[in-house]
Amino acid sequence: MGDYILHTENGVCRMERMEKIPCKDCGALILPVTAENTGGICMACKQGIRADIEKSRAYYASLREYDPVQELWKSLVKKSSNEPNLSTLTPEERLYFSVCLLEGEVYNGGFDQYFSNSSGRYYKDAISGLSEIGAYNSLEIAQKASDVFFGKSLPPEDRAERWDIMKKARRWSFLPAKREALIDELDKAFYEDPDNLLDLLTAYAEAHNLTRPFEKKS
């Protein structure tokens, strides 16, 4: 079942459906707008790094049957589903969750997907988290991406508002090809993982005892 959003244009209100579709190459779910821009593949496949991502994930998964980090993530996803405002999360959990969400969404569909999706509401927490864990290169890239889509204003938390701003930016752009090239450049820069986000996130989780509740008792 896809997501629906109320959109107003020329004084007429209508419901628009946003249903993700699978990447032609790897099957990861992406937004239709992403598929339209990439020929039906996710940004990771477009940039040729999907194999590296999957290889890395398989490696870490093979290190242990039970992964406290993965269990932490599942717990945070469940909490966020029950309470989208993240009011039940600690400040540390909130920052960790927001950065992980940013990383996952951008890897799957680029910054366009991140800001188009519900994940974009957590942008402010995500950039705070990137700063907190010391991922300054990724922070700079994310801020530049936000500037492309929203100017110097922060992305609205409301999804409908973000959609309208992003659609208008595409429609009113005087140099659409240059704009898309810049977005692709920022996506690629983020994919190159200049800060080794996985290591920084793991260290942050351990330093703040986020994984402790999920560690098996010996």
Short mmCIF file of C-alpha atoms in Angstrom, two decimals:
data_model
loop_
_atom_site.label_atom_id
_atom_site.label_comp_id
_atom_site.label_asym_id
_atom_site.label_seq_id
_atom_site.Cartn_x
_atom_site.Cartn_y
_atom_site.Cartn_z
CA MET A 1 0.00 0.00 0.00
CA GLY A 2 1.54 3.31 -1.03
CA ASP A 3 1.53 6.67 0.75
CA TYR A 4 -0.88 9.43 -0.22
CA ILE A 5 -0.34 13.15 0.06
CA LEU A 6 -2.66 16.12 -0.40
CA HIS A 7 -1.26 18.45 -3.05
CA THR A 8 -2.59 21.86 -4.06
CA GLU A 9 -1.88 23.37 -7.46
CA ASN A 10 -3.67 26.32 -9.09
CA GLY A 11 -6.23 26.25 -6.31
CA VAL A 12 -7.17 22.63 -6.95
CA CYS A 13 -6.60 19.98 -4.28
CA ARG A 14 -5.91 16.40 -5.19
CA MET A 15 -4.48 13.30 -3.62
CA GLU A 16 -1.22 12.04 -5.04
CA ARG A 17 0.02 8.54 -4.49
CA MET A 18 3.68 7.89 -3.75
CA GLU A 19 4.32 4.16 -3.97
CA LYS A 20 7.88 2.90 -3.98
CA ILE A 21 8.98 0.54 -6.73
CA PRO A 22 11.84 -1.97 -6.81
CA CYS A 23 15.19 -1.15 -8.36
CA LYS A 24 15.60 -3.10 -11.61
CA ASP A 25 19.05 -4.32 -10.58
CA CYS A 26 18.99 -5.04 -6.84
CA GLY A 27 15.32 -4.82 -5.83
CA ALA A 28 15.75 -2.04 -3.25
CA LEU A 29 12.59 0.06 -2.98
CA ILE A 30 12.91 3.56 -4.45
CA LEU A 31 10.60 6.46 -5.19
CA PRO A 32 9.10 6.77 -8.69
CA VAL A 33 10.88 10.11 -9.13
CA THR A 34 14.19 8.39 -8.44
CA ALA A 35 13.40 5.65 -10.94
CA GLU A 36 12.45 8.27 -13.53
CA ASN A 37 15.77 10.05 -13.10
CA THR A 38 17.93 6.91 -13.10
CA GLY A 39 16.24 4.62 -15.59
CA GLY A 40 14.67 2.45 -12.91
CA ILE A 41 17.63 1.76 -10.65
CA CYS A 42 18.55 2.94 -7.16
CA MET A 43 21.30 5.51 -6.67
CA ALA A 44 23.68 2.93 -5.22
CA CYS A 45 23.38 0.83 -8.39
CA LYS A 46 23.65 3.95 -10.56
CA GLN A 47 26.91 4.90 -8.89
CA GLY A 48 28.18 1.32 -9.08
CA ILE A 49 28.58 0.85 -5.33
CA ARG A 50 25.68 -1.49 -4.54
CA ALA A 51 27.95 -4.54 -4.72
CA ASP A 52 30.36 -2.92 -2.26
CA ILE A 53 27.54 -2.04 0.15
CA GLU A 54 26.09 -5.54 0.07
CA LYS A 55 29.52 -7.12 0.44
CA SER A 56 30.19 -4.96 3.49
CA ARG A 57 26.82 -5.81 5.03
CA ALA A 58 27.34 -9.52 4.40
CA TYR A 59 30.77 -9.35 6.01
CA TYR A 60 29.55 -7.70 9.19
CA ALA A 61 26.54 -10.01 9.37
CA SER A 62 28.83 -13.01 9.13
CA LEU A 63 30.87 -11.91 12.12
CA ARG A 64 28.14 -12.88 14.56
CA GLU A 65 24.75 -14.54 14.47
CA TYR A 66 23.27 -12.09 16.93
CA ASP A 67 24.08 -8.42 16.30
CA PRO A 68 23.24 -5.96 19.12
CA VAL A 69 23.63 -3.05 16.69
CA GLN A 70 21.04 -4.54 14.37
CA GLU A 71 18.72 -5.23 17.31
CA LEU A 72 19.13 -1.62 18.43
CA TRP A 73 18.14 -0.41 14.96
CA LYS A 74 15.06 -2.67 14.89
CA SER A 75 14.02 -1.32 18.27
CA LEU A 76 14.39 2.30 17.16
CA VAL A 77 12.47 1.69 13.94
CA LYS A 78 9.62 0.16 15.96
CA LYS A 79 9.58 3.09 18.37
CA SER A 80 9.58 5.61 15.53
CA SER A 81 6.67 3.79 13.88
CA ASN A 82 4.64 4.03 17.06
CA GLU A 83 5.70 7.61 17.81
CA PRO A 84 6.92 9.55 14.73
CA ASN A 85 7.84 12.53 16.91
CA LEU A 86 10.46 10.29 18.57
CA SER A 87 9.32 11.49 21.98
CA THR A 88 10.04 8.10 23.54
CA LEU A 89 13.67 8.13 22.40
CA THR A 90 16.54 9.49 24.45
CA PRO A 91 18.52 12.37 22.86
CA GLU A 92 21.31 9.91 22.02
CA GLU A 93 18.91 7.40 20.45
CA ARG A 94 17.26 10.18 18.49
CA LEU A 95 20.53 11.39 16.96
CA TYR A 96 21.73 7.86 16.24
CA PHE A 97 18.43 6.93 14.59
CA SER A 98 18.33 10.09 12.48
CA VAL A 99 21.86 9.65 11.14
CA CYS A 100 21.26 5.96 10.34
CA LEU A 101 18.05 6.90 8.55
CA LEU A 102 19.81 9.58 6.52
CA GLU A 103 22.56 7.13 5.53
CA GLY A 104 20.13 4.40 4.49
CA GLU A 105 17.80 6.64 2.49
CA VAL A 106 20.59 8.44 0.64
CA TYR A 107 22.29 5.16 -0.23
CA ASN A 108 19.04 3.79 -1.67
CA GLY A 109 17.75 6.82 -3.56
CA GLY A 110 20.00 9.81 -3.04
CA PHE A 111 19.16 13.06 -1.28
CA ASP A 112 16.08 13.47 -3.51
CA GLN A 113 14.56 10.36 -1.96
CA TYR A 114 15.65 11.32 1.54
CA PHE A 115 13.97 14.72 1.45
CA SER A 116 10.90 13.42 -0.42
CA ASN A 117 10.30 10.65 2.08
CA SER A 118 9.08 10.90 5.67
CA SER A 119 12.72 10.60 6.72
CA GLY A 120 13.25 14.24 5.73
CA ARG A 121 11.40 15.40 8.85
CA TYR A 122 14.42 14.31 10.90
CA TYR A 123 16.98 16.33 8.95
CA LYS A 124 17.69 18.71 11.83
CA ASP A 125 18.44 15.79 14.15
CA ALA A 126 20.50 14.11 11.44
CA ILE A 127 22.86 17.05 10.98
CA SER A 128 23.14 17.44 14.75
CA GLY A 129 24.02 13.77 14.91
CA LEU A 130 26.62 14.02 12.16
CA SER A 131 28.28 16.84 14.06
CA GLU A 132 28.07 14.95 17.35
CA ILE A 133 29.80 11.83 16.01
CA GLY A 134 32.42 13.86 14.15
CA ALA A 135 31.26 13.12 10.59
CA TYR A 136 32.09 16.62 9.38
CA ASN A 137 32.55 15.76 5.70
CA SER A 138 29.16 14.04 5.55
CA LEU A 139 27.66 16.96 7.45
CA GLU A 140 28.93 19.44 4.86
CA ILE A 141 27.59 17.32 2.01
CA ALA A 142 24.15 17.00 3.64
CA GLN A 143 23.96 20.75 4.24
CA LYS A 144 24.89 21.49 0.63
CA ALA A 145 22.17 19.09 -0.53
CA SER A 146 19.63 20.83 1.67
CA ASP A 147 20.65 24.18 0.17
CA VAL A 148 20.01 22.84 -3.35
CA PHE A 149 16.47 21.76 -2.48
CA PHE A 150 15.43 24.36 0.12
CA GLY A 151 17.83 27.28 -0.08
CA LYS A 152 19.08 28.55 3.26
CA SER A 153 15.93 27.49 5.11
CA LEU A 154 15.74 24.19 6.94
CA PRO A 155 13.61 21.52 5.24
CA PRO A 156 10.08 21.70 6.68
CA GLU A 157 9.17 18.83 8.97
CA ASP A 158 5.82 18.57 7.21
CA ARG A 159 6.12 16.23 4.26
CA ALA A 160 3.56 18.03 2.10
CA GLU A 161 5.43 21.31 2.49
CA ARG A 162 8.71 19.67 1.49
CA TRP A 163 7.08 18.15 -1.59
CA ASP A 164 5.67 21.48 -2.72
CA ILE A 165 9.00 23.28 -2.28
CA MET A 166 10.89 20.56 -4.11
CA LYS A 167 8.41 20.49 -7.01
CA LYS A 168 8.54 24.25 -7.37
CA ALA A 169 12.34 24.20 -7.29
CA ARG A 170 12.39 21.70 -10.17
CA ARG A 171 9.80 23.65 -12.16
CA TRP A 172 11.35 27.08 -11.65
CA SER A 173 15.00 26.09 -12.05
CA PHE A 174 16.67 28.14 -14.81
CA LEU A 175 19.47 25.58 -15.13
CA PRO A 176 17.81 22.20 -14.53
CA ALA A 177 20.67 20.16 -16.03
CA LYS A 178 23.24 21.94 -13.86
CA ARG A 179 21.04 21.48 -10.80
CA GLU A 180 20.61 17.75 -11.39
CA ALA A 181 24.35 17.39 -12.00
CA LEU A 182 25.05 19.06 -8.65
CA ILE A 183 22.62 16.73 -6.87
CA ASP A 184 24.29 13.71 -8.49
CA GLU A 185 27.67 15.06 -7.43
CA LEU A 186 26.53 15.41 -3.82
CA ASP A 187 24.99 11.92 -3.86
CA LYS A 188 28.26 10.46 -5.10
CA ALA A 189 30.30 12.38 -2.54
CA PHE A 190 28.11 10.96 0.25
CA TYR A 191 28.34 7.41 -1.17
CA GLU A 192 32.12 7.59 -1.00
CA ASP A 193 31.68 7.64 2.79
CA PRO A 194 34.44 10.14 3.62
CA ASP A 195 33.91 9.73 7.38
CA ASN A 196 33.46 5.94 7.65
CA LEU A 197 29.99 6.46 9.10
CA LEU A 198 29.53 2.84 10.17
CA ASP A 199 32.57 3.01 12.44
CA LEU A 200 31.58 6.38 13.89
CA LEU A 201 27.99 5.27 14.52
CA THR A 202 29.10 2.03 16.15
CA ALA A 203 31.54 3.89 18.40
CA TYR A 204 28.82 6.39 19.35
CA ALA A 205 26.33 3.64 20.16
CA GLU A 206 28.86 1.85 22.34
CA ALA A 207 30.03 5.03 24.09
CA HIS A 208 26.46 5.87 25.09
CA ASN A 209 25.50 2.29 25.99
CA LEU A 210 22.81 2.18 23.30
CA THR A 211 23.56 -1.45 22.48
CA ARG A 212 23.90 -2.65 26.08
CA PRO A 213 20.21 -3.61 26.49
CA PHE A 214 20.55 -5.85 23.43
CA GLU A 215 23.73 -7.66 24.40
CA LYS A 216 23.27 -11.32 25.25
CA LYS A 217 24.09 -12.29 28.82
CA SER A 218 26.96 -14.73 29.06
#
